[in-house]
Amino acid sequence: MKNIAVIGAGTMGNGIAHTFAQFGYKVNLIDVSQENLDKGIATITKNLDRMVKKEKISEEDKSKTLDSISTYTTIEEGVKTVDLVVEAATENEDLKLKIFKQLDEACSEDTILASNTSSISITKIASVTKRPEKVIGMHFMNPVPIMKLVEIIRGYTTSDEITNKIMELSKKLKKTPTEVNDYPGFVANRILMPMINEAIETLYNGVAGVEEIDTVMKLGMAHPMGPLQLADFIGLDVCHSILEVMYNGFKNPKYAPCPLLVNMVQAGKLGVKSGEGFYDYSESRKAEKVSAQFQ
C-alpha cells in the first residue's frame, strides 16, 4: 500500500495525512471545501516547522512530506487510485454511513476502507458497503504525529487478512497497533469518557473547582493532563457524542452525559476549538497571562 486517501482535513484528518506523508506514502487529502483543505495544509506545515526547529526532521524532510500530499474537494476524484481510505470526518453516524456508501461506489473493489471513528460501530459502517470484510477501524490518537497508539477495530466480518495488513501498516508508521473488538467506545473511550464524565459530575455537584479536580488527577494519579482540560482539547461536543453512542449502545445510565456537559455543548462552550470550555482560551485571556508575567 503506497497510495492513501484521508477524508477530512480537520485536527485528526490533517494529522493522519501528515503522518502517512512523512513516512513516504502518497496522500490524497479530501474535504468538502478548499478553505478547509488550506487550513489543514497550514496546520501540517506549522507542525512540520516545529519538528524542524526541534531538529527531529530536516528542511528536506519537510518539503518531501508536503510534496506527498495532494488536495481534493470531491471523494470521487480523490479515491480513484488509492489502496486505502482513512475516513476522519466528524463523529456523526449518519455522516459516516453516507461517506462509506460513496466510498464503496467510488473506490476500486480492492481498496480497504478504514474509519478513524472513536466510538461508532465498525460493523454498522461496514453494513452499508458491499465489502464488509474490507472495512476496519483505525482509531489514531491526537496529536497523531506524536501519539504512538492506533486502536485497530475489527468489525463482525472484517477478515484476518485485512486486519493483519492494517496492523503491519500501522507498524510502518512507527505506531503501536492494538487490536480490539467492535463494541461501543472500543477500549480507549470506554474507559476514558466515563472518567471525564465523572470529573464533570464532580464539578457539577460542587465537590471541587475545575483546577482543583485537574490538579488531583495530575499530581495524585500522574496524569499528564487533567480530565477537564483533556475534555477541552478533545472537544466537549465530541465527548458528548461518544458518551451518547455508548449510552445508546449499552443502555446503561453510567454512560449518560452529565447535565453540565449537555448544557455547555448547547451553549457552544466546546473547549479549545470555540475559545472557551472549562478553561478560557480566548485571545484576551492569553493577553492577560502574558501581561501577568511582567508584573
Backbone as a ProteinNet text record, in pm:
[ID]
protein_1_A
[PRIMARY]
MKNIAVIGAGTMGNGIAHTFAQFGYKVNLIDVSQENLDKGIATITKNLDRMVKKEKISEEDKSKTLDSISTYTTIEEGVKTVDLVVEAATENEDLKLKIFKQLDEACSEDTILASNTSSISITKIASVTKRPEKVIGMHFMNPVPIMKLVEIIRGYTTSDEITNKIMELSKKLKKTPTEVNDYPGFVANRILMPMINEAIETLYNGVAGVEEIDTVMKLGMAHPMGPLQLADFIGLDVCHSILEVMYNGFKNPKYAPCPLLVNMVQAGKLGVKSGEGFYDYSESRKAEKVSAQFQ
[TERTIARY]
84.3	0	87.7	72.9	152.5	66.8	-57	-145.1	-261.1	-269.1	-365.9	-455.9	-584.2	-674.9	-720.6	-728.2	-778.2	-897.8	-1010.8	-1133.6	-1143.9	-1137.1	-1147.5	-1013.3	-1008.8	-882.6	-876.4	-964.7	-964.5	-848.7	-860.1	-749.8	-698.2	-787.7	-745.2	-703.3	-781.1	-751.4	-617.2	-587.8	-458.7	-342.8	-367	-263.6	-234.8	-339.8	-323.9	-252.5	-294.2	-230.3	-81.4	-52.3	85.4	167.9	114.8	189	218.9	118.1	140.9	242.7	227	317.7	460.1	475.7	608.6	681.8	605.5	666.2	666.9	654.9	677.3	556.3	437.5	315.9	262.8	202.4	133.8	-6.1	-41.6	-167.1	-257.2	-382.5	-486.2	-572.7	-563.9	-642.3	-770.3	-885.2	-1015	-1102.7	-1161.8	-1257.7	-1359.7	-1469.5	-1577.6	-1544.4	-1447.4	-1415	-1264.1	-1222.9	-1081.2	-1031.6	-1119.3	-1081.4	-1038.3	-1116.1	-1080.5	-947.7	-928.3	-803.6	-684.3	-701.6	-593.6	-556.8	-658.9	-633.2	-558.7	-599.2	-533.8	-387.4	-358.5	-219.6	-138.6	-201.4	-132.5	-95.7	-185.2	-156.7	-42.6	-45.8	62.2	195.4	195	317.9	370.8	280.1	320.8	379.8	318.1	368.3	503.1	520.1	649.4	757.3	722.3	817.2	863.8	769.9	804.7	902.7	881.1	970.4	1109.9	1112.8	1242.1	1316.9	1243.9	1305.1	1363.4	1295.5	1343.5	1446	1479.2	1579	1538.7	1406.5	1357.2	1353.1	1335.9	1341	1419.6	1456.9	1529	1432.9	1481.1	1400.2	1363.7	1454.8	1426.9	1313.5	1315.2	1207.3	1073	1073.6	952.3	899.2	987.4	946.4	891.4	957.7	911.6	774.3	754.2	624.4	513.1	533.8	431.6	408.8	515.7	502.9	425.3	418	348.8	198.6	151.5	8.7	-58.2	-163.3	-246.8	-384.6	-452	-583.1	-694.7	-811.6	-929.6	-1055.3	-1151.2	-1278.5	-1391.4	-1360.9	-1462.2	-1405.2	-1486.9	-1444.7	-1410.4	-1493.9	-1475.2	-1337.3	-1292.2	-1160.5	-1047.6	-1068.5	-959.9	-931.2	-1025.5	-1006	-988	-977.8	-973.3	-866.7	-745.7	-632.2	-568.7	-642	-579.5	-597	-506.4	-510.4	-587.1	-590.2	-654.8	-717.5	-838.6	-902.3	-916.1	-875.5	-898.3	-995.1	-1115	-1216.9	-1197.7	-1188.5	-1169.7	-1262.2	-1387.7	-1488.2	-1543.6	-1635.7	-1698.8	-1759.9	-1756.1	-1807.7	-1960.6	-2014.8	-2160.1	-2195.2	-2278.7	-2306.6	-2367	-2467	-2533.1	-2434.2	-2347	-2247.3	-2150.7	-2104.9	-2009.5	-2072.3	-2196.5	-2264.3	-2278.1	-2310.2	-2320.9	-2186.7	-2079.7	-1945.5	-1904.9	-1932.3	-1890.4	-1970.6	-2094.6	-2170.2	-2103.7	-2063.3	-1994.3	-1861.2	-1786.5	-1655.1	-1668.8	-1768.6	-1787.9	-1813.8	-1885.5	-1915.6	-1798	-1720.4	-1614.6	-1480.5	-1455.3	-1323.9	-1315.5	-1192.4	-1166.2	-1213.2	-1251.1	-1301	-1193.3	-1066.5	-957.2	-922.8	-978.1	-944.1	-998	-912.7	-952.5	-1012.4	-1123.4	-1191	-1178.2	-1113.7	-1093.5	-1161.6	-1203.5	-1261.9	-1180.8	-1160.1	-1093.6	-1194.9	-1316.8	-1418.9	-1366.9	-1407.2	-1363.9	-1470.2	-1585.6	-1690.7	-1795.1	-1815.1	-1925.5	-1892.8	-1991.6	-1973.8	-1916	-1803.9	-1743.9	-1834.8	-1899	-1991.1	-2105.7	-2158.9	-2267.9	-2218.7	-2099.7	-2042	-2021.7	-1968.3	-1941.1	-2068.6	-2180	-2304.9	-2361.5	-2317.8	-2368.1	-2280.4	-2179.7	-2091.3	-2111.6	-2053.6	-2056.3	-1925.6	-1844.8	-1714.7	-1693.6	-1786.1	-1772	-1644.7	-1594	-1470.8	-1348.7	-1362.2	-1251.3	-1271.3	-1362.3	-1386.7	-1332.8	-1258.8	-1189.8	-1178.3	-1155.9	-1133.4	-984.7	-940.6	-804.6	-820.5	-827.6	-851.7	-717.6	-672.3	-549.1	-577.2	-471	-481.7	-429.6	-479.8	-443.3	-338.5	-229.6	-192.5	-131.8	-181.4	-147.3	2.5	74.8	217.2	299.9	248.5	324.9	279.2	149.1	95.5	118.7	160.1	203.7	91	-17.7	-122.3	-212.6	-247.2	-358.5	-446.6	-570.7	-667.7	-716.2	-695.4	-741.3	-868.9	-981.4	-1110.7	-1162	-1181.7	-1237.6	-1389.5	-1451.1	-1595.4	-1629.4	-1757.2	-1800.4	-1750.4	-1739.8	-1697.9	-1562.4	-1488.6	-1355.5	-1267.1	-1199.6	-1121.1	-988	-932	-799.3	-694.6	-708.1	-610.3	-604.8	-721	-725.8	-674	-713.3	-666.2	-514.1	-455.9	-310.3	-241.4	-300.1	-241.8	-238.9	-348.5	-357.3	-268.4	-255.8	-163.4	-20.7	19.1	155	176.4	75.2	85.1	107.4	35.5	49.6	191.7	251.1	389.2	486.2	457.1	543.7	538.6	432.3	420.7	484.6	551.6	613.2	510.3	390.3	285.1	277.9	208.3	182.1	35.4	4.3	-135.5	-183.7	-306.3	-365.7	-503.1	-520.2	-645.2	-752.7	-870.5	-984.1	-1109.3	-1208.4	-1333.5	-1432.3	-1535.6	-1626.3	-1742.6	-1718.9	-1823.8	-1818.4	-1930.3	-1933.8	-1819.8	-1747	-1636.9	-1506.5	-1512.2	-1393.3	-1325.8	-1194.3	-1128.5	-1096.8	-1030.4	-982	-1094.1	-1199.8	-1305.6	-1404.4	-1409.8	-1496.6	-1444.2	-1313.8	-1253.5	-1237.3	-1191.8	-1162.7	-1287.6	-1390.6	-1507.2	-1584.7	-1605.1	-1668.6	-1586.3	-1451.6	-1367.8	-1389.2	-1388.4	-1412.7	-1552.1	-1649.6	-1787.4	-1799.8	-1728.4	-1731.9	-1663.9	-1557.7	-1492.3	-1590	-1668.4	-1767.7	-1878.2	-1920.1	-2019.8	-1966.7	-1838	-1776.5	-1781.2	-1753.9	-1765.7	-1911.7	-2001.6	-2145.2	-2203.4	-2152.7	-2203.2	-2135.8	-2042.9	-1980.2	-1876.2	-1822.6	-1722.1	-1592	-1554.5	-1431.9	-1439.5	-1346.9	-1342.9	-1266.3	-1264.8	-1200.7	-1053.1	-978.6	-834	-803.2	-887.1	-865.3	-882.7	-987.3	-1011.4	-896	-853.5	-743.2	-612.2	-589.3	-466.5	-461.2	-573.9	-578.8	-540.5	-593.2	-565.9	-424.1	-371	-233.6	-130.7	-144.8	-43.6	-68.6	-195.2	-227.1	-225.7	-261.4	-270.9	-168.3	-81	26.7	-25.9	-144	-194.7	-124	-79.4	-11	-102.5	-232.1	-330.1	-454.2	-514	-635.6	-751.5	-853.3	-964.4	-1047.2	-1061.5	-1140.3	-1063.3	-933.9	-851.3	-846.1	-835.1	-833.7	-964.9	-1076.2	-1207.1	-1211.5	-1155	-1147.6	-1068.9	-959.6	-876.4	-943.1	-1012.2	-1085.2	-1200.6	-1265.9	-1387.7	-1505	-1576.4	-1686.7	-1799.3	-1814.2	-1914.8	-1878.8	-1749.1	-1703.6	-1723.2	-1687.6	-1709.9	-1857.4	-1941.6	-2086.7	-2133.9	-2086	-2126.6	-2084.8	-1961.5	-1911.6	-1991.4	-2019.1	-2099.1	-2239.7	-2297.6	-2430.1	-2426.3	-2320.5	-2306.6	-2300.7	-2222.6	-2210.4	-2339.4	-2403.8	-2530.1	-2636.9	-2646.2	-2744.8	-2707.5	-2575.6	-2530.6	-2546.9	-2519	-2524.3	-2652	-2726.4	-2846.9	-2814.8	-2696.7	-2652.1	-2640.2	-2710.2	-2710.7	-2574	-2475.9	-2344.2	-2276.2	-2325.1	-2267	-2344.5	-2452.3	-2532.6	-2451.9	-2445.8	-2369.4	-2421	-2329.6	-2365.3	-2444.9	-2547.5	-2626.5	-2540.8	-2433.3	-2345.2	-2278.9	-2234.7	-2174.6	-2276.5	-2398.6	-2505.4	-2529.1	-2539.2	-2565.2	-2450.7	-2327.5	-2212.2	-2207	-2237.2	-2238.9	-2349.1	-2467	-2577.9	-2546.8	-2465.4	-2427.8	-2309.5	-2254.2	-2141.6	-2007.8	-2001.9	-1874.8	-1809	-1731	-1682.9	-1537.6	-1471.9	-1332.1	-1241.3	-1123.3	-1022	-1076.9	-1151.5	-1199	-1290.9	-1363.1	-1454	-1396.3	-1279.7	-1217.1	-1253.9	-1350.6	-1391.5	-1457.4	-1418.6	-1481.7	-1476	-1407.7	-1383.2	-1276.1	-1193	-1092.2	-1118.4	-1057.8	-1073.3	-951.5	-976.2	-867.6	-873.9	-950.9	-968.3	-840.4	-829.5	-711.2	-693.8	-804.9	-796.1	-736.9	-773.9	-721.8	-572.2	-531.3	-389	-310.4	-368.3	-302.6	-287.7	-391	-385	-271.9	-253.8	-148.8	-10.8	4.9	132.3	163	60.9	75.8	114.9	52.4	78.4	223.7	284.4	422.3	520.7	480.7	570.9	537.4	445.2	407.5	478.7
-119.4	0	124.3	204.6	327.4	451.5	432.4	546.4	547.6	655.3	666.3	787.3	772.1	887.5	909.3	1034.5	1070.6	1162.7	1124.7	1204.7	1294.6	1426.1	1522.2	1585.9	1719.3	1792.2	1860.1	1817.6	1874.8	1823.1	1835.3	1800.9	1659.3	1561	1422.5	1394.3	1444.5	1418.3	1472.1	1598.4	1653.8	1585	1541.1	1467.3	1331.4	1263.2	1133.2	1151	1252.6	1280.9	1313.1	1397.4	1434.2	1308.4	1218.9	1100.2	1007.9	979.6	893.4	955.9	1085.1	1153.2	1155	1173	1177.8	1044.7	936	804.1	756	850.5	819.3	776.4	786.2	749.7	869.6	842.6	945.8	961.8	1083.7	1105.7	1201.5	1161.1	1249.3	1294.1	1421.2	1476.7	1536.2	1490.6	1525	1594.7	1706.5	1775.5	1845.9	1892	1949.7	2088	2157.5	2292.1	2312.3	2397.2	2428.7	2504.4	2583	2656.4	2560.6	2452.9	2353.5	2286.1	2257.8	2194.4	2286.1	2413.7	2510.4	2520.6	2520.1	2524	2398.5	2284	2157.9	2157.2	2203.4	2208.6	2308.4	2419.6	2519.7	2459	2378.6	2313.3	2213.6	2134.8	2038.2	2111	2220.9	2299.5	2352.5	2404.5	2457.8	2347.5	2229.1	2117.7	2067.6	2068.4	2029.2	2131.1	2259	2364.4	2344.2	2305.7	2280.9	2162.9	2060.4	1944.1	1979.3	2067.6	2113.3	2191.5	2279.8	2361.9	2275.3	2163.9	2072.9	1973.4	1987.3	1902.7	1755.4	1732.1	1594.9	1553.9	1652.8	1630.1	1744.2	1726.1	1830.7	1910.5	2021.8	2100.7	2017	1930.1	1842.1	1744.9	1690.7	1601.1	1674.4	1798.3	1879.5	1897.3	1933.5	1955.5	1827.9	1715.3	1586.6	1550.1	1576.2	1545.3	1627.1	1758.2	1844.9	1811.2	1775.6	1739.8	1609.9	1528.4	1399.3	1410.6	1530.8	1550	1628.9	1571.8	1640.8	1663.2	1769.1	1800.2	1788.7	1746.1	1727.4	1770.6	1820.9	1859.9	1762.3	1655.9	1553.5	1415.4	1331	1194.1	1117.6	1131.3	1053.2	1074.9	1199.7	1230.2	1184	1195.9	1170.5	1025	934.8	794	699	753.1	669.3	560.4	596.2	504	466.2	481.2	457.1	312.7	271.2	135.6	131.6	246.7	256.6	393.7	396.7	523	523.4	633.6	651.8	768.3	738.4	841.8	904.7	1037.9	1111.4	1231.1	1208.4	1314.5	1329.8	1423.5	1449.5	1321.9	1309.3	1189.4	1190.6	1165	1164.7	1041.3	955.5	826.3	841.1	926	941.8	989.1	1083.2	1134.5	1023.9	945.8	839.2	732.7	696.9	598	649.3	777.8	838.8	835.9	869.2	870.6	730.6	630.3	494.2	438.1	479.2	440.9	498.5	625.8	690.4	623.2	593.5	530.4	394.1	318.3	183.9	189.9	292	306.8	363.2	452.4	523.6	451	366.3	302.1	172.5	136	4	-103	-218.9	-325.6	-378.9	-350.1	-395.6	-296.4	-176.1	-72.2	-106.7	-91.1	-111.7	18.9	9.5	126.7	125.8	228.6	237.9	363.6	355.5	472.5	505.6	634.7	681.3	705.3	655.7	676.2	635	710.8	680.6	605.7	577.9	510.1	437.4	477.3	424.9	286.2	199.3	59.5	43.5	-27.7	-60.1	-156.4	-246.7	-341.4	-267.5	-165.2	-87.9	-8.8	52	124.9	30.8	-88.7	-186.9	-234.9	-232.2	-287.6	-209.1	-83.5	-4.2	-21.5	-108.5	-134.2	-275.8	-300.6	-436	-508.9	-451.9	-512.7	-511.8	-561.6	-553.1	-618.4	-716.9	-783.1	-693.2	-585.2	-492.9	-360.5	-357.3	-236.6	-259.6	-159.8	-176.1	-39.7	-41.2	82.9	107	230.3	275.4	399.8	381.6	493.1	548.8	655.4	723.7	812	844.1	932.2	1072.1	1173.4	1312.2	1362.1	1426	1458.4	1337.9	1312.9	1190.6	1174.8	1279.4	1257.8	1217.9	1244.3	1219	1093	1073.5	962.5	828.6	728	600.8	499.8	514.2	411.7	427.5	312	306	188.8	218.2	112.3	54.8	-73.5	-141.1	-216.5	-172.8	-230.7	-322.2	-447.1	-545.6	-540.1	-518.9	-534.8	-682.7	-713.5	-853.9	-938.5	-877.8	-954.9	-912.1	-825.2	-786.1	-909.7	-929	-1050.7	-1046.7	-1164.9	-1175.5	-1108.6	-1126.9	-1071.3	-919.1	-856.2	-709.4	-661.6	-730.6	-693.2	-698.8	-805.7	-820.9	-712.9	-679.7	-575	-440	-407.5	-278.2	-275.7	-388.4	-395.8	-369.7	-432.8	-415.6	-273.4	-218.6	-81.6	15.7	-3.6	84	78.5	-38.6	-53	22.8	27.1	100.2	251	296.5	436.7	460.1	355.8	358.7	380.8	322.1	323.3	185.8	180.6	53.2	18.1	-73.8	-110.7	-208.6	-186.5	-275.3	-317.3	-448.2	-498.8	-510	-455.6	-465.5	-504	-553.5	-592.8	-476.7	-493	-384.2	-372.2	-295.9	-262.6	-112.2	-49.2	97.2	153.4	250.4	313.4	238.1	110.6	26.6	14.1	36.5	31.9	173.2	252.5	384	469.7	487.3	578.6	513.8	380.5	314.7	338.5	355.4	382.4	532.6	604.7	747.5	831.8	810.9	900.1	892.8	775.1	774.8	849.9	845.4	921	1071.1	1116.7	1258.6	1298.1	1214.1	1243.1	1251.2	1164.7	1166.4	1291.1	1336.4	1462	1578.9	1577.6	1683.2	1674.8	1551.6	1532.6	1586.7	1564.9	1612.3	1764.2	1829.2	1975.3	2017.8	1950.4	1980.8	1971.4	1874.8	1854.2	1944	2027.8	2123.7	2065.1	1948	1884	1964.2	2015.6	2095	2173.3	2269.4	2350.4	2283.5	2349.2	2293.5	2264.8	2364.8	2347.3	2248.2	2246.6	2153.6	2009	1983.2	1847.7	1802.5	1890.8	1855.4	1835.9	1918.6	1906	1771.2	1727.8	1597.9	1485.8	1490.4	1382.7	1390.2	1510.8	1524.6	1485.1	1537.8	1513.2	1383.1	1347	1226.2	1098.9	1110.6	992	991.4	1092.3	1102.4	1114	1175.8	1202.9	1327.6	1324.7	1442.6	1563.3	1539.3	1646.7	1608.8	1705.4	1677.2	1642.6	1569.6	1526.6	1640.3	1750.6	1862.4	1937.5	1953.9	2014.8	1924	1794.1	1699.1	1705	1715.8	1727.6	1851.1	1961.7	2083.6	2060.9	1985.9	1961.7	1864.5	1765.4	1671.9	1744	1832.4	1899.7	1846.1	1933.4	1887.1	1827.5	1875.2	1817	1673.9	1648.5	1513	1420.8	1469.1	1390.2	1355	1454.3	1433	1327	1336	1240.8	1098.6	1082.5	949.2	890.2	971.2	923.7	882.9	958	923.8	790.1	767	639.3	523.9	539.8	432.5	415	527.7	520.1	447.4	482.4	417.4	272.6	245.6	110.2	12.3	58.1	-31	-17.3	93.6	122.8	121.9	172.6	175.3	320.9	360.8	502.3	557.9	471.5	523.9	597.1	575.2	643	768.8	800.6	918.2	1045.7	1135.8	1260.1	1342.6	1398	1485.4	1605.9	1650	1766.4	1890.6	1907.6	2022.8	2014.4	1895.7	1876.4	1906.9	1858.3	1882.9	2032.9	2103.6	2247.9	2324.1	2285.7	2354.6	2336.9	2216.9	2191.4	2273.5	2275.5	2353.3	2502.2	2548	2689.8	2722.8	2621.8	2644.8	2656.4	2617.6	2618.8	2482.7	2470.2	2339.5	2311.7	2405.6	2385.2	2469.7	2417	2492	2543.8	2460	2496.3	2617.9	2641.4	2756.4	2871.5	2849.3	2953.4	2948.4	2863.2	2852.2	2718.1	2657.1	2534.3	2538.5	2442	2450	2555.4	2583.7	2689.3	2792.3	2910.5	3019.4	3021.5	3004.5	3002.1	3123.9	3225.2	3343.3	3424.4	3506.8	3591.1	3688.5	3739.4	3833.1	3765.1	3639.2	3564.9	3539	3506.8	3486.4	3614.7	3728.6	3857.9	3885.2	3848.7	3867.1	3784.8	3663.5	3575.9	3633.8	3683	3741.2	3864.1	3950.4	4071	4037.7	3933.3	3895.4	3851.7	3795.9	3750.9	3865.3	3987.2	4103.3	4195.9	4153.3	4238.8	4194.5
0	0	0	-103.1	-113.9	-132.7	-179.5	-207.3	-107.9	-32.2	77.5	55.4	82.2	84.6	228	267.7	401	383.4	441.3	431.6	553.8	530.1	639.8	669.3	664.2	685.3	821.9	913.6	1048.1	1131.6	1262	1352.8	1330.2	1328.4	1311.6	1167.5	1071.8	930.5	887.1	922.9	879.4	951.8	1075.9	1148.4	1085.1	1041.1	975.1	840.8	764.2	635.7	655.6	753.3	788.6	815.7	897.2	939.3	822.1	739.9	623.7	528.8	500.7	407	459.2	588.6	648.9	634	623.6	608.3	463.2	370	229.1	149.1	206.8	133.6	56.2	-58.6	-134.9	-76.5	-39.8	31.8	-44.9	-63.1	-116	1.2	35.6	146.3	89	139	79.8	183.8	141.9	228.2	137.9	198.6	119.1	64.8	125.3	78.4	70.5	-24.1	-37.4	85.4	147	267.5	378.1	398.6	499.6	466.2	337.9	294.1	317.2	285.3	306	454.2	540.3	685.3	729.9	673.6	707.9	668.6	546.5	499.1	581.8	620	703.6	839.3	895.3	1023.2	1009.3	901.9	877.7	864	788.6	767.8	900.8	984.4	1115.5	1202.9	1200	1280.9	1230.1	1098.4	1041	1076.7	1073.2	1112	1256.2	1341.7	1482.1	1493.1	1410.9	1412.5	1359.9	1259.1	1205.7	1313.9	1382.1	1487.3	1598.5	1628.6	1733.2	1679.2	1549.5	1482.1	1478.4	1474.1	1459	1312.6	1223.7	1080	1015.6	888.7	815.5	729.3	674	579.8	458.3	416.8	302.4	335.8	457.7	501.7	499	546.1	546.5	404.7	310.5	170.9	108.4	134.8	79.1	133.1	262.3	324.2	259.6	246.3	186.4	39.4	-32.2	-174.2	-194	-89	-98.2	-77	-43.3	-14.4	-126.2	-183.8	-282.4	-221.1	-263.1	-204.3	-307.5	-260.5	-346	-269.9	-344	-282.4	-314.8	-389	-415.1	-386.8	-327.3	-296	-422.1	-525.5	-648.4	-709.4	-714	-771.3	-680.4	-552.5	-457.9	-427.9	-458.2	-418.5	-536.7	-657.2	-777.9	-773.7	-731.9	-745.3	-612.5	-501.2	-371	-324.3	-237.6	-181.3	-49.9	18.8	149.5	165.1	219.8	258.6	409.8	472.8	616.3	632.7	678	698.4	834.9	837.5	963.8	968.2	929.7	931.8	1072.9	1089.8	1219.5	1276.7	1410.1	1477.9	1478.1	1357.6	1337.1	1254.8	1311.3	1247.8	1108.4	1094.1	963.5	857	894.9	801	759.8	855.4	823.9	734.1	760.2	675.8	532.6	518.9	386.6	313.7	384.9	324.5	280.3	362.9	327.1	209.9	195.7	75	-48.9	-40.1	-151.9	-181	-77.1	-94.3	-160.8	-118.1	-173.3	-324.2	-367.6	-509.8	-588.9	-524.8	-597.4	-599.8	-502.2	-489.7	-570.2	-601.9	-659.7	-562.4	-614.6	-527.5	-432.4	-461.8	-375.8	-264.5	-271.1	-173.6	-34.8	64.4	204.2	256.6	328.8	383.6	535.8	589.8	735.1	788.3	913.6	979.8	1104.2	1125.9	1247.8	1360.3	1344.4	1447.5	1584.6	1685.3	1821.2	1900.4	1838.1	1914.9	1830.6	1706.3	1624.8	1571.1	1568.5	1530.5	1389.9	1380.8	1251.2	1175.1	1247.5	1184.3	1115	1181.2	1121.2	1000.6	1012.4	899.1	781.3	809.3	703.2	635	709.4	656.1	538.4	520.4	407.6	283.9	292	177.4	125.7	8.8	-48.8	-19.5	69.5	103.4	255.1	334.6	480.3	533.7	462.2	506.3	491.7	412.3	388.5	464.1	560.3	640.1	781	831.8	960.3	1029.4	1158.4	1232.2	1253.3	1226.8	1260.7	1345.8	1477.5	1568.5	1615.8	1548.8	1587.3	1708.7	1781.7	1897.3	1861.1	1927.3	1899.4	2000.5	1955.1	1816.3	1743.5	1623.5	1550.6	1525.1	1481.7	1453.3	1575.3	1695.4	1817.8	1890.6	1903.3	1982.8	1913.2	1990.9	1934.1	1910.5	1984.3	1977.7	1855.7	1794.8	1699.8	1742.2	1777.8	1807.5	1674.6	1654.1	1532.6	1567.6	1509.6	1546.8	1436.4	1472.1	1378.8	1383.6	1267.2	1258.4	1263.6	1269.9	1281.5	1165.2	1045.8	928.7	872.2	942.2	895.3	887	774.3	754.3	828.8	853	914.4	826.2	696.4	602	612.7	612.5	620.4	755.6	862.5	996.1	1002.8	951.7	954	870.4	755.5	670.3	741.5	808.5	875.9	1000.2	1067.7	1181.4	1134.2	1023.8	970.7	918.6	854	804.7	920	1029.6	1146.6	1201.6	1201.1	1248.5	1159.2	1029	936.2	961.5	1027	1067	1204.7	1254.8	1389	1498.7	1475.6	1576.6	1644.1	1755.6	1822	1802.8	1708.4	1686.2	1792.8	1839.6	1939.3	1889.5	1870.4	1814	1921	1891.4	1983.7	1905.8	1976.8	1912.9	1908.9	1829.5	1795.1	1893.7	2001.3	2097.3	2121.7	2157.6	2170.2	2255.6	2197.3	2268.9	2260	2206.9	2194.3	2331.5	2342.4	2473.2	2523.8	2439.6	2483.8	2540.6	2464.1	2508.7	2604.6	2603.6	2701.7	2842.8	2855.4	2985.9	3009.4	2904.7	2920.7	2941.8	2860	2865.2	2996.1	3056.5	3188.6	3293.2	3280.6	3374	3355.8	3229.3	3201.8	3248.6	3221.3	3261.1	3412.7	3484	3630.8	3685.5	3616	3656.6	3641.2	3532.9	3510.3	3616.3	3650.6	3757	3890.4	3915.7	4040	4047.9	3933.4	3925.9	3940.8	3870.8	3870.2	4012	4090	4225.9	4329	4284.1	4374	4468.1	4432.8	4518.6	4517.7	4399.8	4386.2	4256.4	4240.5	4119.3	4007.3	3893	3773.3	3797.1	3839.8	3857.3	3969.4	4072.6	4183.6	4137.8	4059	4007.4	3918.7	3829.9	3739.7	3816.3	3918	3998.1	4069.4	4125.6	4194	4098.7	3976.3	3880.6	3825.4	3810.2	3758.4	3863.3	3984	4086.6	4163.1	4178.5	4254.6	4172.5	4042.4	3956.5	3843.4	3843	3742.2	3599.9	3584.3	3450.1	3395.5	3269.7	3214.7	3200.1	3192.9	3176.4	3255.8	3324.2	3399.7	3307.1	3355.6	3270.6	3212.3	3284.8	3232.9	3124.1	3144.5	3039.9	2917.2	2938.7	2827.5	2750.5	2822.2	2756.3	2666.8	2714.9	2633.8	2505.6	2515.1	2397.2	2300.9	2352.3	2266.1	2196.6	2269.9	2223.6	2303	2373.6	2457.6	2374.6	2251.1	2161.9	2125.3	2106.3	2073.3	2193.5	2312.6	2434.7	2449.9	2427.2	2437.8	2337.9	2213.4	2108.8	2143.3	2193.8	2227.6	2343.6	2444.8	2557.6	2512.1	2420.7	2367.1	2293.7	2214.6	2143.3	2243.7	2349.9	2449.4	2529.2	2563	2637.6	2555.8	2428.2	2341.2	2312.2	2305.7	2273.6	2388.1	2510.5	2626.5	2708.1	2686.9	2766.3	2916.1	2949.6	3089.1	3132.1	3240.4	3280.4	3318.2	3344.3	3382.4	3267	3144.3	3027.5	2987.5	3059.7	3025.6	3047.8	2949.1	2965.5	3081.7	3160	3272.3	3221.3	3294.8	3251	3225.8	3302.6	3281	3144.1	3104.1	2972.2	2862.9	2880.2	2781.8	2765.4	2876.3	2871.8	2806.5	2837.8	2780.4	2628.8	2582.4	2437.4	2371.3	2433.4	2377.4	2374.1	2469.4	2475.5	2384.8	2319	2228.8	2298.6	2425.8	2500.2	2479.8	2372.4	2328.3	2363.2	2431.4	2464.3	2377.4	2347.7	2272.4	2140.3	2069.2	1934.5	1933.8	2043.2	2049.6	2132	2193.4	2274.6	2421.2	2455.6	2595.8	2621.9	2733.3	2779.9	2931.3	2990.4	3134.7	3164.6	3063.2	3073.1	2963.3	2977.5	2881.5	2788.8	2659	2560.3	2467.5	2505.3	2420.1	2413.2	2311.6	2292.8	2409.1	2461.6	2574.1	2696.9	2716.6	2830.8	2814	2690.2	2662	2690.5	2651.1	2674.7	2823.8	2900.8	3045.9	3107	3058.1	3111	3079.2	2955.2	2916	3000.3	3020.1	3100	3243.6	3299	3436.5	3456.9	3352.6	3362.2	3384.2	3342.3	3350.2	3465.7	3551.7	3665.5	3792.2
[MASK]
+++++++++++++++++++++++++++++++++++++++++++++++++++++++++++++++++++++++++++++++++++++++++++++++++++++++++++++++++++++++++++++++++++++++++++++++++++++++++++++++++++++++++++++++++++++++++++++++++++++++++++++++++++++++++++++++++++++++++++++++++++++++++++++++++++++++++++++++++++++++++++++++++++++++

